[in-house]
């Protein structure tokens, strides 16, 4: 995909925010911490509202000994890094960037184009998660969660002009819901098994909005701490070749 984009648009991976270096790795680590904070608040909200409950602890899943459990967790972590890189490169880097290029070419202001691109990207991301939820999860919940996720991933991308922060958040949120508070029917090893709300309800709104507000605040604080200011979300690399 990177090669095709390079030959079609003459654009390097760095222009989409994939440029490994000290700052990139620092943002990835920061994103991973923010993702853990987000999921901790989300799990607390699920338990506090009674919309979910812990049904098991210290489960090895389908594995039989500590060595295979360790290998499974390591392989899962590596897989989620790849998932984060792939999905955020496509939906945040490529889709948002090229939408901004298209909008600005039609005389839309850069901030308006960027905001519109983030929303469109989140909606596409949500639609493609229609059947990607956990067993028993309603389609409306799966799509809603993915759209909300697409919005905060997109925000992390445009505020940093880099994929590192959204990839880090993506990685740790996926890992949390797999091996920290995993799904009840999952074969992965998990510290705890947690049921989650499966239908749209008032409790689900709390479970979605409160942790998301914490996450957005953490992203803004991270950008302020690492960049010194919150710059206009306009993707400075857009238009560069």
PDB file of C-alpha atoms in Angstrom:
ATOM      1  CA  UNK A   1       0.000   0.000   0.000  1.00  0.00           C
ATOM      2  CA  UNK A   2       2.827   2.404   0.866  1.00  0.00           C
ATOM      3  CA  UNK A   3       4.486   1.677  -2.480  1.00  0.00           C
ATOM      4  CA  UNK A   4       1.225   2.234  -4.372  1.00  0.00           C
ATOM      5  CA  UNK A   5       0.636   5.535  -2.587  1.00  0.00           C
ATOM      6  CA  UNK A   6       4.181   6.619  -3.323  1.00  0.00           C
ATOM      7  CA  UNK A   7       3.813   5.939  -7.040  1.00  0.00           C
ATOM      8  CA  UNK A   8       0.275   7.343  -7.285  1.00  0.00           C
ATOM      9  CA  UNK A   9       0.746  10.505  -5.232  1.00  0.00           C
ATOM     10  CA  UNK A  10       4.500  10.787  -4.877  1.00  0.00           C
ATOM     11  CA  UNK A  11       4.013  10.844  -1.106  1.00  0.00           C
ATOM     12  CA  UNK A  12       6.338   9.217   1.414  1.00  0.00           C
ATOM     13  CA  UNK A  13       5.148   7.475   4.617  1.00  0.00           C
ATOM     14  CA  UNK A  14       6.592  10.394   6.606  1.00  0.00           C
ATOM     15  CA  UNK A  15       4.044  12.742   5.010  1.00  0.00           C
ATOM     16  CA  UNK A  16       1.289  10.587   6.480  1.00  0.00           C
ATOM     17  CA  UNK A  17       2.879  10.746   9.942  1.00  0.00           C
ATOM     18  CA  UNK A  18       4.879   7.513   9.868  1.00  0.00           C
ATOM     19  CA  UNK A  19       8.412   8.687  10.578  1.00  0.00           C
ATOM     20  CA  UNK A  20      10.197   6.648  13.234  1.00  0.00           C
ATOM     21  CA  UNK A  21      12.480   8.563  15.554  1.00  0.00           C
ATOM     22  CA  UNK A  22      12.882   9.591  19.185  1.00  0.00           C
ATOM     23  CA  UNK A  23       9.837  11.868  19.175  1.00  0.00           C
ATOM     24  CA  UNK A  24       7.730   9.277  17.328  1.00  0.00           C
ATOM     25  CA  UNK A  25       8.593   6.565  19.860  1.00  0.00           C
ATOM     26  CA  UNK A  26       7.997   8.989  22.728  1.00  0.00           C
ATOM     27  CA  UNK A  27       4.547   9.832  21.372  1.00  0.00           C
ATOM     28  CA  UNK A  28       3.805   6.120  20.930  1.00  0.00           C
ATOM     29  CA  UNK A  29       4.712   5.459  24.572  1.00  0.00           C
ATOM     30  CA  UNK A  30       2.637   8.453  25.671  1.00  0.00           C
ATOM     31  CA  UNK A  31      -0.290   7.180  23.635  1.00  0.00           C
ATOM     32  CA  UNK A  32       0.012   3.756  25.241  1.00  0.00           C
ATOM     33  CA  UNK A  33      -0.182   5.332  28.712  1.00  0.00           C
ATOM     34  CA  UNK A  34      -3.173   7.469  27.676  1.00  0.00           C
ATOM     35  CA  UNK A  35      -4.885   4.350  26.310  1.00  0.00           C
ATOM     36  CA  UNK A  36      -4.396   2.552  29.627  1.00  0.00           C
ATOM     37  CA  UNK A  37      -5.848   5.551  31.484  1.00  0.00           C
ATOM     38  CA  UNK A  38      -8.806   5.618  29.105  1.00  0.00           C
ATOM     39  CA  UNK A  39      -9.546   1.928  29.521  1.00  0.00           C
ATOM     40  CA  UNK A  40      -9.125   2.075  33.302  1.00  0.00           C
ATOM     41  CA  UNK A  41     -11.752   4.854  33.489  1.00  0.00           C
ATOM     42  CA  UNK A  42     -13.959   2.948  31.028  1.00  0.00           C
ATOM     43  CA  UNK A  43     -13.730  -0.261  33.073  1.00  0.00           C
ATOM     44  CA  UNK A  44     -14.469   1.655  36.283  1.00  0.00           C
ATOM     45  CA  UNK A  45     -17.521   3.249  34.617  1.00  0.00           C
ATOM     46  CA  UNK A  46     -18.786  -0.151  33.443  1.00  0.00           C
ATOM     47  CA  UNK A  47     -18.515  -1.574  36.948  1.00  0.00           C
ATOM     48  CA  UNK A  48     -19.911   1.551  38.634  1.00  0.00           C
ATOM     49  CA  UNK A  49     -23.018   1.663  36.419  1.00  0.00           C
ATOM     50  CA  UNK A  50     -23.613  -2.074  36.779  1.00  0.00           C
ATOM     51  CA  UNK A  51     -23.678  -2.470  32.997  1.00  0.00           C
ATOM     52  CA  UNK A  52     -20.954  -5.097  33.252  1.00  0.00           C
ATOM     53  CA  UNK A  53     -19.365  -7.333  35.835  1.00  0.00           C
ATOM     54  CA  UNK A  54     -16.229  -9.362  36.432  1.00  0.00           C
ATOM     55  CA  UNK A  55     -16.967 -13.033  35.801  1.00  0.00           C
ATOM     56  CA  UNK A  56     -13.498 -14.553  36.122  1.00  0.00           C
ATOM     57  CA  UNK A  57      -9.870 -13.846  37.003  1.00  0.00           C
ATOM     58  CA  UNK A  58      -6.389 -15.090  36.124  1.00  0.00           C
ATOM     59  CA  UNK A  59      -7.560 -17.173  33.214  1.00  0.00           C
ATOM     60  CA  UNK A  60      -5.059 -18.845  30.891  1.00  0.00           C
ATOM     61  CA  UNK A  61      -7.675 -19.240  28.169  1.00  0.00           C
ATOM     62  CA  UNK A  62      -6.874 -22.095  25.826  1.00  0.00           C
ATOM     63  CA  UNK A  63      -3.247 -22.247  26.989  1.00  0.00           C
ATOM     64  CA  UNK A  64      -1.852 -24.700  29.501  1.00  0.00           C
ATOM     65  CA  UNK A  65       1.318 -23.285  31.064  1.00  0.00           C
ATOM     66  CA  UNK A  66       3.022 -19.953  31.853  1.00  0.00           C
ATOM     67  CA  UNK A  67       5.411 -20.224  28.897  1.00  0.00           C
ATOM     68  CA  UNK A  68       2.660 -20.497  26.287  1.00  0.00           C
ATOM     69  CA  UNK A  69       0.692 -17.783  28.107  1.00  0.00           C
ATOM     70  CA  UNK A  70       3.712 -15.475  27.905  1.00  0.00           C
ATOM     71  CA  UNK A  71       4.201 -16.268  24.234  1.00  0.00           C
ATOM     72  CA  UNK A  72       0.507 -15.659  23.547  1.00  0.00           C
ATOM     73  CA  UNK A  73       0.545 -12.275  25.291  1.00  0.00           C
ATOM     74  CA  UNK A  74       3.736 -11.272  23.483  1.00  0.00           C
ATOM     75  CA  UNK A  75       2.323 -12.316  20.117  1.00  0.00           C
ATOM     76  CA  UNK A  76      -0.939 -10.509  20.886  1.00  0.00           C
ATOM     77  CA  UNK A  77       0.924  -7.319  21.798  1.00  0.00           C
ATOM     78  CA  UNK A  78       2.946  -7.485  18.573  1.00  0.00           C
ATOM     79  CA  UNK A  79      -0.215  -8.108  16.566  1.00  0.00           C
ATOM     80  CA  UNK A  80      -1.922  -5.067  18.095  1.00  0.00           C
ATOM     81  CA  UNK A  81       1.039  -2.857  17.193  1.00  0.00           C
ATOM     82  CA  UNK A  82       0.608  -4.038  13.599  1.00  0.00           C
ATOM     83  CA  UNK A  83      -3.173  -3.526  13.742  1.00  0.00           C
ATOM     84  CA  UNK A  84      -2.688  -0.012  15.102  1.00  0.00           C
ATOM     85  CA  UNK A  85      -0.106   0.850  12.446  1.00  0.00           C
ATOM     86  CA  UNK A  86      -2.247  -0.521   9.634  1.00  0.00           C
ATOM     87  CA  UNK A  87      -5.596   0.952  10.653  1.00  0.00           C
ATOM     88  CA  UNK A  88      -4.241   4.346  11.686  1.00  0.00           C
ATOM     89  CA  UNK A  89      -2.041   4.628   8.596  1.00  0.00           C
ATOM     90  CA  UNK A  90      -5.073   3.947   6.401  1.00  0.00           C
ATOM     91  CA  UNK A  91      -7.902   5.734   8.245  1.00  0.00           C
ATOM     92  CA  UNK A  92      -5.979   8.560   9.881  1.00  0.00           C
ATOM     93  CA  UNK A  93      -2.868   9.084   7.766  1.00  0.00           C
ATOM     94  CA  UNK A  94      -4.068   8.381   4.244  1.00  0.00           C
ATOM     95  CA  UNK A  95      -7.806   9.060   4.424  1.00  0.00           C
ATOM     96  CA  UNK A  96      -7.651  12.241   6.508  1.00  0.00           C
ATOM     97  CA  UNK A  97      -4.689  13.643   4.615  1.00  0.00           C
ATOM     98  CA  UNK A  98      -6.107  13.010   1.161  1.00  0.00           C
ATOM     99  CA  UNK A  99      -9.530  14.331   2.195  1.00  0.00           C
ATOM    100  CA  UNK A 100      -7.874  17.522   3.430  1.00  0.00           C
ATOM    101  CA  UNK A 101      -6.040  17.831   0.116  1.00  0.00           C
ATOM    102  CA  UNK A 102      -9.347  17.410  -1.723  1.00  0.00           C
ATOM    103  CA  UNK A 103     -11.275  19.851   0.473  1.00  0.00           C
ATOM    104  CA  UNK A 104      -8.613  22.563   0.425  1.00  0.00           C
ATOM    105  CA  UNK A 105      -8.344  22.294  -3.361  1.00  0.00           C
ATOM    106  CA  UNK A 106     -12.007  23.403  -3.378  1.00  0.00           C
ATOM    107  CA  UNK A 107     -11.186  26.512  -1.310  1.00  0.00           C
ATOM    108  CA  UNK A 108     -12.264  25.083   2.046  1.00  0.00           C
ATOM    109  CA  UNK A 109     -10.154  26.551   4.863  1.00  0.00           C
ATOM    110  CA  UNK A 110      -7.482  24.230   6.257  1.00  0.00           C
ATOM    111  CA  UNK A 111      -8.998  23.909   9.779  1.00  0.00           C
ATOM    112  CA  UNK A 112     -12.503  23.288   8.367  1.00  0.00           C
ATOM    113  CA  UNK A 113     -11.111  20.766   5.898  1.00  0.00           C
ATOM    114  CA  UNK A 114      -9.213  18.975   8.656  1.00  0.00           C
ATOM    115  CA  UNK A 115     -12.243  18.820  10.965  1.00  0.00           C
ATOM    116  CA  UNK A 116     -14.460  17.541   8.155  1.00  0.00           C
ATOM    117  CA  UNK A 117     -11.866  14.943   7.197  1.00  0.00           C
ATOM    118  CA  UNK A 118     -11.659  13.663  10.780  1.00  0.00           C
ATOM    119  CA  UNK A 119     -15.444  13.253  10.928  1.00  0.00           C
ATOM    120  CA  UNK A 120     -15.652  11.487   7.555  1.00  0.00           C
ATOM    121  CA  UNK A 121     -12.759   9.202   8.509  1.00  0.00           C
ATOM    122  CA  UNK A 122     -14.468   8.318  11.809  1.00  0.00           C
ATOM    123  CA  UNK A 123     -17.737   7.499  10.049  1.00  0.00           C
ATOM    124  CA  UNK A 124     -15.980   5.261   7.520  1.00  0.00           C
ATOM    125  CA  UNK A 125     -14.028   3.613  10.348  1.00  0.00           C
ATOM    126  CA  UNK A 126     -17.272   2.990  12.227  1.00  0.00           C
ATOM    127  CA  UNK A 127     -19.088   1.570   9.219  1.00  0.00           C
ATOM    128  CA  UNK A 128     -16.315  -0.931   8.598  1.00  0.00           C
ATOM    129  CA  UNK A 129     -16.617  -2.167  12.210  1.00  0.00           C
ATOM    130  CA  UNK A 130     -20.252  -3.160  11.717  1.00  0.00           C
ATOM    131  CA  UNK A 131     -19.498  -6.845  12.324  1.00  0.00           C
ATOM    132  CA  UNK A 132     -16.261  -6.465  14.260  1.00  0.00           C
ATOM    133  CA  UNK A 133     -17.612  -6.394  17.812  1.00  0.00           C
ATOM    134  CA  UNK A 134     -17.429  -9.015  20.523  1.00  0.00           C
ATOM    135  CA  UNK A 135     -19.882 -11.889  20.547  1.00  0.00           C
ATOM    136  CA  UNK A 136     -23.322 -10.604  21.474  1.00  0.00           C
ATOM    137  CA  UNK A 137     -22.427  -6.956  20.861  1.00  0.00           C
ATOM    138  CA  UNK A 138     -25.161  -5.171  18.936  1.00  0.00           C
ATOM    139  CA  UNK A 139     -24.244  -3.612  15.605  1.00  0.00           C
ATOM    140  CA  UNK A 140     -25.265  -0.165  16.867  1.00  0.00           C
ATOM    141  CA  UNK A 141     -22.872  -0.389  19.824  1.00  0.00           C
ATOM    142  CA  UNK A 142     -20.015  -1.713  17.674  1.00  0.00           C
ATOM    143  CA  UNK A 143     -20.423   1.127  15.165  1.00  0.00           C
ATOM    144  CA  UNK A 144     -20.887   3.791  17.852  1.00  0.00           C
ATOM    145  CA  UNK A 145     -17.754   2.706  19.699  1.00  0.00           C
ATOM    146  CA  UNK A 146     -15.753   2.662  16.463  1.00  0.00           C
ATOM    147  CA  UNK A 147     -16.984   6.114  15.396  1.00  0.00           C
ATOM    148  CA  UNK A 148     -16.101   7.594  18.789  1.00  0.00           C
ATOM    149  CA  UNK A 149     -12.726   5.864  18.587  1.00  0.00           C
ATOM    150  CA  UNK A 150     -12.201   7.228  15.085  1.00  0.00           C
ATOM    151  CA  UNK A 151     -12.839  10.760  16.371  1.00  0.00           C
ATOM    152  CA  UNK A 152     -10.293  10.644  19.169  1.00  0.00           C
ATOM    153  CA  UNK A 153      -7.732   8.791  17.064  1.00  0.00           C
ATOM    154  CA  UNK A 154      -8.189  11.472  14.424  1.00  0.00           C
ATOM    155  CA  UNK A 155      -7.826  14.245  17.005  1.00  0.00           C
ATOM    156  CA  UNK A 156      -4.581  12.722  18.290  1.00  0.00           C
ATOM    157  CA  UNK A 157      -3.341  12.532  14.709  1.00  0.00           C
ATOM    158  CA  UNK A 158      -4.103  16.089  13.629  1.00  0.00           C
ATOM    159  CA  UNK A 159      -2.849  17.681  16.866  1.00  0.00           C
ATOM    160  CA  UNK A 160       0.531  15.958  16.556  1.00  0.00           C
ATOM    161  CA  UNK A 161       0.795  15.647  12.761  1.00  0.00           C
ATOM    162  CA  UNK A 162       1.963  12.103  13.485  1.00  0.00           C
ATOM    163  CA  UNK A 163       0.551   8.582  13.700  1.00  0.00           C
ATOM    164  CA  UNK A 164       2.541   7.751  16.837  1.00  0.00           C
ATOM    165  CA  UNK A 165       0.046   8.990  19.433  1.00  0.00           C
ATOM    166  CA  UNK A 166      -3.061   7.354  17.885  1.00  0.00           C
ATOM    167  CA  UNK A 167      -1.160   4.105  17.273  1.00  0.00           C
ATOM    168  CA  UNK A 168      -0.053   4.046  20.930  1.00  0.00           C
ATOM    169  CA  UNK A 169      -3.618   4.664  22.152  1.00  0.00           C
ATOM    170  CA  UNK A 170      -4.958   2.066  19.726  1.00  0.00           C
ATOM    171  CA  UNK A 171      -2.396  -0.511  20.843  1.00  0.00           C
ATOM    172  CA  UNK A 172      -2.984  -0.246  24.585  1.00  0.00           C
ATOM    173  CA  UNK A 173      -6.777  -0.020  24.363  1.00  0.00           C
ATOM    174  CA  UNK A 174      -6.901  -3.215  22.295  1.00  0.00           C
ATOM    175  CA  UNK A 175      -4.444  -4.970  24.596  1.00  0.00           C
ATOM    176  CA  UNK A 176      -6.425  -3.952  27.700  1.00  0.00           C
ATOM    177  CA  UNK A 177      -9.684  -5.410  26.400  1.00  0.00           C
ATOM    178  CA  UNK A 178      -7.943  -8.633  25.454  1.00  0.00           C
ATOM    179  CA  UNK A 179      -5.491  -9.556  28.225  1.00  0.00           C
ATOM    180  CA  UNK A 180      -6.231  -7.212  31.159  1.00  0.00           C
ATOM    181  CA  UNK A 181     -10.049  -7.174  31.266  1.00  0.00           C
ATOM    182  CA  UNK A 182     -10.737  -9.619  28.467  1.00  0.00           C
ATOM    183  CA  UNK A 183     -13.970 -10.870  26.942  1.00  0.00           C
ATOM    184  CA  UNK A 184     -15.720 -13.694  28.874  1.00  0.00           C
ATOM    185  CA  UNK A 185     -15.693 -16.141  25.947  1.00  0.00           C
ATOM    186  CA  UNK A 186     -12.220 -15.303  24.644  1.00  0.00           C
ATOM    187  CA  UNK A 187      -9.534 -17.959  24.392  1.00  0.00           C
ATOM    188  CA  UNK A 188      -6.793 -15.421  25.142  1.00  0.00           C
ATOM    189  CA  UNK A 189      -5.215 -15.404  28.600  1.00  0.00           C
ATOM    190  CA  UNK A 190      -6.538 -12.520  30.710  1.00  0.00           C
ATOM    191  CA  UNK A 191      -6.092 -11.148  34.211  1.00  0.00           C
ATOM    192  CA  UNK A 192      -9.885 -10.688  34.465  1.00  0.00           C
ATOM    193  CA  UNK A 193     -12.970 -11.455  32.398  1.00  0.00           C
ATOM    194  CA  UNK A 194     -15.394  -8.543  32.133  1.00  0.00           C
ATOM    195  CA  UNK A 195     -18.854  -8.475  30.583  1.00  0.00           C
ATOM    196  CA  UNK A 196     -19.649  -5.240  28.741  1.00  0.00           C
ATOM    197  CA  UNK A 197     -22.832  -3.370  27.731  1.00  0.00           C
ATOM    198  CA  UNK A 198     -24.157  -4.859  24.486  1.00  0.00           C
ATOM    199  CA  UNK A 199     -26.966  -2.416  23.627  1.00  0.00           C
ATOM    200  CA  UNK A 200     -27.379   1.344  23.426  1.00  0.00           C
ATOM    201  CA  UNK A 201     -28.542   2.676  26.792  1.00  0.00           C
ATOM    202  CA  UNK A 202     -28.020   5.538  29.227  1.00  0.00           C
ATOM    203  CA  UNK A 203     -25.309   3.504  30.942  1.00  0.00           C
ATOM    204  CA  UNK A 204     -23.492   3.047  27.648  1.00  0.00           C
ATOM    205  CA  UNK A 205     -23.507   6.814  27.070  1.00  0.00           C
ATOM    206  CA  UNK A 206     -21.763   7.284  30.431  1.00  0.00           C
ATOM    207  CA  UNK A 207     -19.334   4.462  29.641  1.00  0.00           C
ATOM    208  CA  UNK A 208     -18.472   6.095  26.298  1.00  0.00           C
ATOM    209  CA  UNK A 209     -18.497   9.805  27.070  1.00  0.00           C
ATOM    210  CA  UNK A 210     -16.767   9.978  30.461  1.00  0.00           C
ATOM    211  CA  UNK A 211     -13.678   7.962  29.441  1.00  0.00           C
ATOM    212  CA  UNK A 212     -13.572   9.771  26.087  1.00  0.00           C
ATOM    213  CA  UNK A 213     -13.535  13.145  27.860  1.00  0.00           C
ATOM    214  CA  UNK A 214     -10.636  11.923  30.014  1.00  0.00           C
ATOM    215  CA  UNK A 215      -8.801  10.669  26.928  1.00  0.00           C
ATOM    216  CA  UNK A 216      -9.266  13.905  24.959  1.00  0.00           C
ATOM    217  CA  UNK A 217      -8.061  15.913  27.962  1.00  0.00           C
ATOM    218  CA  UNK A 218      -5.004  13.662  28.270  1.00  0.00           C
ATOM    219  CA  UNK A 219      -4.235  14.030  24.551  1.00  0.00           C
ATOM    220  CA  UNK A 220      -4.423  17.831  24.775  1.00  0.00           C
ATOM    221  CA  UNK A 221      -2.220  17.870  27.880  1.00  0.00           C
ATOM    222  CA  UNK A 222       0.294  15.564  26.188  1.00  0.00           C
ATOM    223  CA  UNK A 223       0.484  17.802  23.124  1.00  0.00           C
ATOM    224  CA  UNK A 224       0.886  20.869  25.329  1.00  0.00           C
ATOM    225  CA  UNK A 225       3.627  19.185  27.381  1.00  0.00           C
ATOM    226  CA  UNK A 226       5.579  17.877  24.379  1.00  0.00           C
ATOM    227  CA  UNK A 227       5.017  20.725  21.892  1.00  0.00           C
ATOM    228  CA  UNK A 228       4.712  23.689  24.218  1.00  0.00           C
ATOM    229  CA  UNK A 229       1.398  24.794  22.709  1.00  0.00           C
ATOM    230  CA  UNK A 230      -1.729  23.510  21.000  1.00  0.00           C
ATOM    231  CA  UNK A 231      -1.208  24.447  17.391  1.00  0.00           C
ATOM    232  CA  UNK A 232      -3.994  24.785  14.843  1.00  0.00           C
ATOM    233  CA  UNK A 233      -5.160  21.303  13.812  1.00  0.00           C
ATOM    234  CA  UNK A 234      -4.347  21.761  10.151  1.00  0.00           C
ATOM    235  CA  UNK A 235      -1.848  19.009   9.303  1.00  0.00           C
ATOM    236  CA  UNK A 236       1.271  20.907   8.322  1.00  0.00           C
ATOM    237  CA  UNK A 237       2.547  18.105   6.070  1.00  0.00           C
ATOM    238  CA  UNK A 238      -0.534  18.212   3.858  1.00  0.00           C
ATOM    239  CA  UNK A 239       0.518  19.377   0.424  1.00  0.00           C
ATOM    240  CA  UNK A 240       4.157  18.397   0.960  1.00  0.00           C
ATOM    241  CA  UNK A 241       5.591  15.795  -1.399  1.00  0.00           C
TER     242      UNK A 241
END
